[in-house]
PDB file of N, CA and C in Angstrom:
ATOM      1  N   MET A   1      98.245 109.673 115.328  1.00 70.00           N
ATOM      2  CA  MET A   1      97.756 108.924 114.459  1.00 70.00           C
ATOM      3  C   MET A   1      96.336 108.405 114.833  1.00 70.00           C
ATOM      4  N   ILE A   2      95.410 108.330 114.058  1.00 75.00           N
ATOM      5  CA  ILE A   2      94.153 107.964 114.479  1.00 75.00           C
ATOM      6  C   ILE A   2      94.233 106.313 114.827  1.00 75.00           C
ATOM      7  N   PRO A   3      93.655 105.909 116.006  1.00 74.00           N
ATOM      8  CA  PRO A   3      93.677 104.503 116.314  1.00 74.00           C
ATOM      9  C   PRO A   3      93.028 103.644 115.085  1.00 74.00           C
ATOM     10  N   LEU A   4      93.449 102.563 114.883  1.00 80.00           N
ATOM     11  CA  LEU A   4      92.839 101.784 113.744  1.00 80.00           C
ATOM     12  C   LEU A   4      91.606 100.930 114.330  1.00 80.00           C
ATOM     13  N   LYS A   5      90.677 100.984 113.707  1.00 85.00           N
ATOM     14  CA  LYS A   5      89.249 100.471 114.059  1.00 85.00           C
ATOM     15  C   LYS A   5      89.029  99.347 112.961  1.00 85.00           C
ATOM     16  N   LEU A   6      88.862  98.221 113.234  1.00 90.00           N
ATOM     17  CA  LEU A   6      88.304  97.274 112.282  1.00 90.00           C
ATOM     18  C   LEU A   6      86.660  97.484 112.209  1.00 90.00           C
ATOM     19  N   PRO A   7      86.207  96.954 110.966  1.00 94.00           N
ATOM     20  CA  PRO A   7      84.612  96.636 111.041  1.00 94.00           C
ATOM     21  C   PRO A   7      84.414  95.617 111.879  1.00 94.00           C
ATOM     22  N   LYS A   8      83.199  95.628 112.693  1.00 95.00           N
ATOM     23  CA  LYS A   8      82.785  94.555 113.426  1.00 95.00           C
ATOM     24  C   LYS A   8      83.110  93.185 113.070  1.00 95.00           C
ATOM     25  N   ASP A   9      82.433  92.850 111.924  1.00 97.00           N
ATOM     26  CA  ASP A   9      82.644  91.498 111.338  1.00 97.00           C
ATOM     27  C   ASP A   9      83.894  90.989 111.018  1.00 97.00           C
ATOM     28  N   GLU A  10      84.773  91.929 110.628  1.00 96.00           N
ATOM     29  CA  GLU A  10      86.273  91.480 110.399  1.00 96.00           C
ATOM     30  C   GLU A  10      86.859  91.186 111.890  1.00 96.00           C
ATOM     31  N   LYS A  11      86.524  92.083 112.878  1.00 95.00           N
ATOM     32  CA  LYS A  11      87.264  91.908 114.016  1.00 95.00           C
ATOM     33  C   LYS A  11      86.829  90.617 114.649  1.00 95.00           C
ATOM     34  N   GLU A  12      85.329  90.238 114.515  1.00 96.00           N
ATOM     35  CA  GLU A  12      84.533  88.899 114.891  1.00 96.00           C
ATOM     36  C   GLU A  12      85.538  87.767 114.334  1.00 96.00           C
ATOM     37  N   MET A  13      85.790  87.897 112.996  1.00 97.00           N
ATOM     38  CA  MET A  13      86.506  86.812 112.262  1.00 97.00           C
ATOM     39  C   MET A  13      87.796  86.565 112.786  1.00 97.00           C
ATOM     40  N   MET A  14      88.711  87.734 113.292  1.00 96.00           N
ATOM     41  CA  MET A  14      89.903  87.681 113.697  1.00 96.00           C
ATOM     42  C   MET A  14      89.878  86.926 115.049  1.00 96.00           C
ATOM     43  N   ILE A  15      88.784  87.409 116.054  1.00 96.00           N
ATOM     44  CA  ILE A  15      88.709  86.588 117.197  1.00 96.00           C
ATOM     45  C   ILE A  15      88.664  85.178 117.071  1.00 96.00           C
ATOM     46  N   GLU A  16      87.693  84.813 116.452  1.00 97.00           N
ATOM     47  CA  GLU A  16      87.570  83.509 116.163  1.00 97.00           C
ATOM     48  C   GLU A  16      88.749  82.615 115.537  1.00 97.00           C
ATOM     49  N   ASP A  17      89.253  83.257 114.448  1.00 97.00           N
ATOM     50  CA  ASP A  17      90.570  82.605 113.978  1.00 97.00           C
ATOM     51  C   ASP A  17      91.634  82.701 114.896  1.00 97.00           C
ATOM     52  N   LEU A  18      92.134  83.735 115.769  1.00 97.00           N
ATOM     53  CA  LEU A  18      93.062  83.696 116.727  1.00 97.00           C
ATOM     54  C   LEU A  18      92.764  82.706 117.827  1.00 97.00           C
ATOM     55  N   GLN A  19      91.642  82.825 118.375  1.00 97.00           N
ATOM     56  CA  GLN A  19      91.288  81.696 119.122  1.00 97.00           C
ATOM     57  C   GLN A  19      91.388  80.247 118.778  1.00 97.00           C
ATOM     58  N   SER A  20      90.950  80.000 117.608  1.00 97.00           N
ATOM     59  CA  SER A  20      91.109  78.765 116.999  1.00 97.00           C
ATOM     60  C   SER A  20      92.645  78.468 116.757  1.00 97.00           C
ATOM     61  N   HIS A  21      93.407  79.281 116.465  1.00 97.00           N
ATOM     62  CA  HIS A  21      94.758  78.952 116.159  1.00 97.00           C
ATOM     63  C   HIS A  21      95.570  78.814 117.434  1.00 97.00           C
ATOM     64  N   LEU A  22      95.357  79.555 118.562  1.00 97.00           N
ATOM     65  CA  LEU A  22      95.957  79.390 119.890  1.00 97.00           C
ATOM     66  C   LEU A  22      95.625  78.081 120.453  1.00 97.00           C
ATOM     67  N   GLU A  23      94.376  77.703 120.251  1.00 97.00           N
ATOM     68  CA  GLU A  23      94.043  76.372 120.979  1.00 97.00           C
ATOM     69  C   GLU A  23      94.533  75.279 120.149  1.00 97.00           C
ATOM     70  N   MET A  24      94.564  75.252 118.715  1.00 97.00           N
ATOM     71  CA  MET A  24      95.134  74.162 118.093  1.00 97.00           C
ATOM     72  C   MET A  24      96.461  73.892 117.880  1.00 97.00           C
ATOM     73  N   ASP A  25      97.266  75.272 117.464  1.00 97.00           N
ATOM     74  CA  ASP A  25      98.727  75.344 117.484  1.00 97.00           C
ATOM     75  C   ASP A  25      99.394  75.296 118.797  1.00 97.00           C
ATOM     76  N   HIS A  26      98.706  75.757 119.787  1.00 97.00           N
ATOM     77  CA  HIS A  26      99.560  76.197 120.960  1.00 97.00           C
ATOM     78  C   HIS A  26      98.905  75.539 122.434  1.00 97.00           C
ATOM     79  N   ASN A  27      97.812  74.961 121.980  1.00 97.00           N
ATOM     80  CA  ASN A  27      97.242  74.211 123.090  1.00 97.00           C
ATOM     81  C   ASN A  27      96.955  75.282 124.189  1.00 97.00           C
ATOM     82  N   LEU A  28      96.355  76.367 123.862  1.00 96.00           N
ATOM     83  CA  LEU A  28      96.240  77.717 124.704  1.00 96.00           C
ATOM     84  C   LEU A  28      94.849  78.086 124.573  1.00 96.00           C
ATOM     85  N   THR A  29      93.909  78.062 125.713  1.00 96.00           N
ATOM     86  CA  THR A  29      92.660  78.582 125.734  1.00 96.00           C
ATOM     87  C   THR A  29      92.549  79.825 126.202  1.00 96.00           C
ATOM     88  N   LEU A  30      92.060  80.924 125.520  1.00 96.00           N
ATOM     89  CA  LEU A  30      91.834  82.215 126.143  1.00 96.00           C
ATOM     90  C   LEU A  30      90.427  82.577 125.868  1.00 96.00           C
ATOM     91  N   GLY A  31      89.865  83.223 126.699  1.00 96.00           N
ATOM     92  CA  GLY A  31      88.493  83.788 126.514  1.00 96.00           C
ATOM     93  C   GLY A  31      88.332  84.829 125.406  1.00 96.00           C
ATOM     94  N   ARG A  32      87.105  85.087 125.224  1.00 96.00           N
ATOM     95  CA  ARG A  32      86.789  85.980 123.940  1.00 96.00           C
ATOM     96  C   ARG A  32      87.452  87.281 124.201  1.00 96.00           C
ATOM     97  N   LEU A  33      87.438  88.078 125.534  1.00 97.00           N
ATOM     98  CA  LEU A  33      87.576  89.202 126.002  1.00 97.00           C
ATOM     99  C   LEU A  33      89.099  89.298 125.877  1.00 97.00           C
ATOM    100  N   ALA A  34      89.832  88.336 126.469  1.00 97.00           N
ATOM    101  CA  ALA A  34      91.387  88.294 126.356  1.00 97.00           C
ATOM    102  C   ALA A  34      91.814  88.279 124.963  1.00 97.00           C
ATOM    103  N   ILE A  35      91.047  87.541 124.089  1.00 97.00           N
ATOM    104  CA  ILE A  35      91.593  87.699 122.559  1.00 97.00           C
ATOM    105  C   ILE A  35      91.194  88.895 121.928  1.00 97.00           C
ATOM    106  N   GLU A  36      90.341  89.602 122.142  1.00 96.00           N
ATOM    107  CA  GLU A  36      89.787  90.844 121.844  1.00 96.00           C
ATOM    108  C   GLU A  36      90.703  91.929 122.205  1.00 96.00           C
ATOM    109  N   GLN A  37      91.250  91.682 123.357  1.00 96.00           N
ATOM    110  CA  GLN A  37      92.388  92.636 124.035  1.00 96.00           C
ATOM    111  C   GLN A  37      93.568  92.536 123.256  1.00 96.00           C
ATOM    112  N   MET A  38      93.906  91.300 123.018  1.00 96.00           N
ATOM    113  CA  MET A  38      95.082  90.992 122.438  1.00 96.00           C
ATOM    114  C   MET A  38      95.110  91.629 120.832  1.00 96.00           C
ATOM    115  N   ILE A  39      93.949  91.324 120.463  1.00 95.00           N
ATOM    116  CA  ILE A  39      94.012  92.075 119.038  1.00 95.00           C
ATOM    117  C   ILE A  39      94.232  93.639 118.856  1.00 95.00           C
ATOM    118  N   ASP A  40      93.492  94.097 119.881  1.00 94.00           N
ATOM    119  CA  ASP A  40      93.325  95.599 119.947  1.00 94.00           C
ATOM    120  C   ASP A  40      94.977  95.995 120.138  1.00 94.00           C
ATOM    121  N   TYR A  41      95.603  95.239 121.296  1.00 95.00           N
ATOM    122  CA  TYR A  41      97.016  95.636 121.423  1.00 95.00           C
ATOM    123  C   TYR A  41      97.847  95.398 120.351  1.00 95.00           C
ATOM    124  N   MET A  42      97.725  94.165 119.484  1.00 94.00           N
ATOM    125  CA  MET A  42      98.530  94.046 118.200  1.00 94.00           C
ATOM    126  C   MET A  42      98.408  95.094 117.245  1.00 94.00           C
ATOM    127  N   LEU A  43      96.971  95.554 116.950  1.00 92.00           N
ATOM    128  CA  LEU A  43      96.763  96.582 116.084  1.00 92.00           C
ATOM    129  C   LEU A  43      97.410  98.015 116.652  1.00 92.00           C
ATOM    130  N   GLN A  44      97.274  98.118 117.666  1.00 92.00           N
ATOM    131  CA  GLN A  44      97.965  99.406 118.151  1.00 92.00           C
ATOM    132  C   GLN A  44      99.528  99.332 118.047  1.00 92.00           C
ATOM    133  N   GLN A  45     100.126  98.156 118.288  1.00 93.00           N
ATOM    134  CA  GLN A  45     101.538  98.305 118.189  1.00 93.00           C
ATOM    135  C   GLN A  45     101.855  98.095 116.417  1.00 93.00           C
ATOM    136  N   LEU A  46     101.121  97.409 115.614  1.00 93.00           N
ATOM    137  CA  LEU A  46     101.427  97.279 114.194  1.00 93.00           C
ATOM    138  C   LEU A  46     100.676  98.320 113.253  1.00 93.00           C
ATOM    139  N   ALA A  47     100.260  99.152 113.801  1.00 91.00           N
ATOM    140  CA  ALA A  47      99.401 100.246 112.815  1.00 91.00           C
ATOM    141  C   ALA A  47     100.645 101.290 112.356  1.00 91.00           C
ATOM    142  N   VAL A  48     101.368 101.798 113.210  1.00 92.00           N
ATOM    143  CA  VAL A  48     102.316 102.782 112.577  1.00 92.00           C
ATOM    144  C   VAL A  48     103.310 101.974 111.719  1.00 92.00           C
ATOM    145  N   PRO A  49     103.982 100.915 112.018  1.00 94.00           N
ATOM    146  CA  PRO A  49     104.983 100.306 111.108  1.00 94.00           C
ATOM    147  C   PRO A  49     104.232  99.852 109.677  1.00 94.00           C
ATOM    148  N   ILE A  50     102.990  99.224 109.763  1.00 93.00           N
ATOM    149  CA  ILE A  50     102.351  98.818 108.492  1.00 93.00           C
ATOM    150  C   ILE A  50     102.115 100.248 107.719  1.00 93.00           C
ATOM    151  N   TYR A  51     101.457 101.227 108.429  1.00 93.00           N
ATOM    152  CA  TYR A  51     101.210 102.523 107.724  1.00 93.00           C
ATOM    153  C   TYR A  51     102.546 103.132 107.014  1.00 93.00           C
ATOM    154  N   ASN A  52     103.609 103.065 107.703  1.00 95.00           N
ATOM    155  CA  ASN A  52     104.955 103.646 107.082  1.00 95.00           C
ATOM    156  C   ASN A  52     105.262 102.765 105.966  1.00 95.00           C
ATOM    157  N   GLN A  53     104.938 101.352 106.210  1.00 97.00           N
ATOM    158  CA  GLN A  53     105.611 100.476 104.972  1.00 97.00           C
ATOM    159  C   GLN A  53     104.624 100.790 103.825  1.00 97.00           C
ATOM    160  N   ALA A  54     103.382 101.046 103.973  1.00 95.00           N
ATOM    161  CA  ALA A  54     102.421 101.293 102.998  1.00 95.00           C
ATOM    162  C   ALA A  54     102.692 102.648 102.345  1.00 95.00           C
ATOM    163  N   LEU A  55     103.196 103.585 102.915  1.00 97.00           N
ATOM    164  CA  LEU A  55     103.407 104.807 102.409  1.00 97.00           C
ATOM    165  C   LEU A  55     104.927 104.725 101.596  1.00 97.00           C
ATOM    166  N   ASP A  56     105.916 103.884 101.951  1.00 97.00           N
ATOM    167  CA  ASP A  56     106.942 103.668 101.498  1.00 97.00           C
ATOM    168  C   ASP A  56     106.775 103.054  99.862  1.00 97.00           C
ATOM    169  N   GLU A  57     105.863 101.880  99.969  1.00 97.00           N
ATOM    170  CA  GLU A  57     105.493 101.251  98.759  1.00 97.00           C
ATOM    171  C   GLU A  57     104.636 102.308  97.942  1.00 97.00           C
ATOM    172  N   VAL A  58     103.698 103.212  98.260  1.00 97.00           N
ATOM    173  CA  VAL A  58     103.121 104.202  97.678  1.00 97.00           C
ATOM    174  C   VAL A  58     104.157 105.122  96.951  1.00 97.00           C
ATOM    175  N   ARG A  59     105.150 105.555  97.791  1.00 97.00           N
ATOM    176  CA  ARG A  59     106.032 106.354  97.200  1.00 97.00           C
ATOM    177  C   ARG A  59     106.834 105.848  96.010  1.00 97.00           C
ATOM    178  N   LYS A  60     107.155 104.564  96.234  1.00 97.00           N
ATOM    179  CA  LYS A  60     107.833 104.010  94.999  1.00 97.00           C
ATOM    180  C   LYS A  60     107.239 103.777  93.847  1.00 97.00           C
ATOM    181  N   THR A  61     105.966 103.555  94.053  1.00 97.00           N
ATOM    182  CA  THR A  61     105.028 103.160  92.820  1.00 97.00           C
ATOM    183  C   THR A  61     104.776 104.656  92.168  1.00 97.00           C
ATOM    184  N   VAL A  62     104.810 105.837  93.059  1.00 97.00           N
ATOM    185  CA  VAL A  62     104.481 107.079  92.253  1.00 97.00           C
ATOM    186  C   VAL A  62     105.793 107.462  91.536  1.00 97.00           C
ATOM    187  N   VAL A  63     107.027 107.303  92.187  1.00 96.00           N
ATOM    188  CA  VAL A  63     108.093 107.499  91.494  1.00 96.00           C
ATOM    189  C   VAL A  63     108.339 106.799  90.266  1.00 96.00           C
ATOM    190  N   GLU A  64     108.065 105.599  90.165  1.00 95.00           N
ATOM    191  CA  GLU A  64     107.992 104.624  89.207  1.00 95.00           C
ATOM    192  C   GLU A  64     107.028 105.286  87.829  1.00 95.00           C
ATOM    193  N   LYS A  65     105.819 105.692  88.448  1.00 96.00           N
ATOM    194  CA  LYS A  65     104.983 106.271  87.328  1.00 96.00           C
ATOM    195  C   LYS A  65     105.354 107.702  86.862  1.00 96.00           C
ATOM    196  N   MET A  66     106.031 108.267  87.738  1.00 96.00           N
ATOM    197  CA  MET A  66     106.628 109.631  87.213  1.00 96.00           C
ATOM    198  C   MET A  66     107.460 109.478  86.138  1.00 96.00           C
ATOM    199  N   VAL A  67     108.534 108.452  86.303  1.00 94.00           N
ATOM    200  CA  VAL A  67     109.490 108.361  85.350  1.00 94.00           C
ATOM    201  C   VAL A  67     108.936 107.636  84.122  1.00 94.00           C
ATOM    202  N   SER A  68     107.856 106.928  84.194  1.00 94.00           N
ATOM    203  CA  SER A  68     107.267 106.298  82.983  1.00 94.00           C
ATOM    204  C   SER A  68     106.559 107.632  82.175  1.00 94.00           C
ATOM    205  N   LEU A  69     105.870 108.499  82.951  1.00 94.00           N
ATOM    206  CA  LEU A  69     105.249 109.510  82.354  1.00 94.00           C
ATOM    207  C   LEU A  69     106.370 110.468  81.604  1.00 94.00           C
ATOM    208  N   GLU A  70     107.434 110.700  82.348  1.00 93.00           N
ATOM    209  CA  GLU A  70     108.743 111.660  81.965  1.00 93.00           C
ATOM    210  C   GLU A  70     109.141 111.102  80.689  1.00 93.00           C
ATOM    211  N   GLU A  71     109.218 109.777  80.367  1.00 91.00           N
ATOM    212  CA  GLU A  71     109.873 109.144  79.392  1.00 91.00           C
ATOM    213  C   GLU A  71     108.677 109.376  78.150  1.00 91.00           C
ATOM    214  N   ASP A  72     107.465 109.136  78.595  1.00 91.00           N
ATOM    215  CA  ASP A  72     106.389 109.221  77.531  1.00 91.00           C
ATOM    216  C   ASP A  72     106.332 110.607  76.942  1.00 91.00           C
ATOM    217  N   ILE A  73     106.572 111.691  77.955  1.00 91.00           N
ATOM    218  CA  ILE A  73     106.617 113.053  77.635  1.00 91.00           C
ATOM    219  C   ILE A  73     107.710 113.313  76.499  1.00 91.00           C
ATOM    220  N   TYR A  74     108.941 112.746  76.915  1.00 88.00           N
ATOM    221  CA  TYR A  74     110.128 112.844  76.158  1.00 88.00           C
ATOM    222  C   TYR A  74     109.748 112.278  74.638  1.00 88.00           C
ATOM    223  N   ALA A  75     109.235 111.254  74.569  1.00 89.00           N
ATOM    224  CA  ALA A  75     108.582 110.456  73.352  1.00 89.00           C
ATOM    225  C   ALA A  75     108.128 111.290  72.446  1.00 89.00           C
ATOM    226  N   LEU A  76     107.095 112.117  73.078  1.00 90.00           N
ATOM    227  CA  LEU A  76     106.257 112.991  72.355  1.00 90.00           C
ATOM    228  C   LEU A  76     106.980 114.091  71.803  1.00 90.00           C
ATOM    229  N   GLN A  77     108.091 114.413  72.026  1.00 87.00           N
ATOM    230  CA  GLN A  77     108.971 115.753  71.603  1.00 87.00           C
ATOM    231  C   GLN A  77     109.065 115.627  70.006  1.00 87.00           C
ATOM    232  N   LYS A  78     109.163 116.758  69.394  1.00 81.00           N
ATOM    233  CA  LYS A  78     109.239 116.411  68.160  1.00 81.00           C
ATOM    234  C   LYS A  78     110.716 117.308  67.773  1.00 81.00           C
ATOM    235  N   SER A  79     111.341 116.590  66.730  1.00 76.00           N
ATOM    236  CA  SER A  79     112.624 117.172  66.395  1.00 76.00           C
ATOM    237  C   SER A  79     112.499 118.161  65.296  1.00 76.00           C
ATOM    238  N   LYS A  80     113.482 119.113  65.462  1.00 77.00           N
ATOM    239  CA  LYS A  80     113.124 120.142  64.280  1.00 77.00           C
ATOM    240  C   LYS A  80     113.835 119.670  62.957  1.00 77.00           C
ATOM    241  N   SER A  81     112.730 119.689  62.074  1.00 72.00           N
ATOM    242  CA  SER A  81     113.160 119.004  60.932  1.00 72.00           C
ATOM    243  C   SER A  81     113.958 120.021  59.773  1.00 72.00           C
ATOM    244  N   SER A  82     114.833 119.515  59.102  1.00 64.00           N
ATOM    245  CA  SER A  82     115.689 120.423  58.316  1.00 64.00           C
ATOM    246  C   SER A  82     114.809 120.754  57.059  1.00 64.00           C
ATOM    247  N   ARG A  83     115.093 122.038  56.434  1.00 67.00           N
ATOM    248  CA  ARG A  83     114.480 122.388  55.207  1.00 67.00           C
ATOM    249  C   ARG A  83     115.304 122.012  54.221  1.00 67.00           C
ATOM    250  N   ARG A  84     114.846 121.322  53.181  1.00 62.00           N
ATOM    251  CA  ARG A  84     115.599 120.966  51.905  1.00 62.00           C
ATOM    252  C   ARG A  84     115.101 121.623  50.526  1.00 62.00           C
TER     253      ARG A  84
END
């Protein structure tokens, strides 16, 4: 799987948010490089499970749409009319 890369501005926001979270909620101060490495590690660890979960959700959605389309197609069928 291709490594997950975030746009620079999104990664910068994540770094600032995580740094702030760790300081405020855990009284832990880490440097910018350590936070960036932590985010890179988390992305590496979480990429596959998140990707697989997204595929599962897409698969379910596609199945639901196919069932709906199948029902629509059956509704379009015409019955043979009897001659009188």
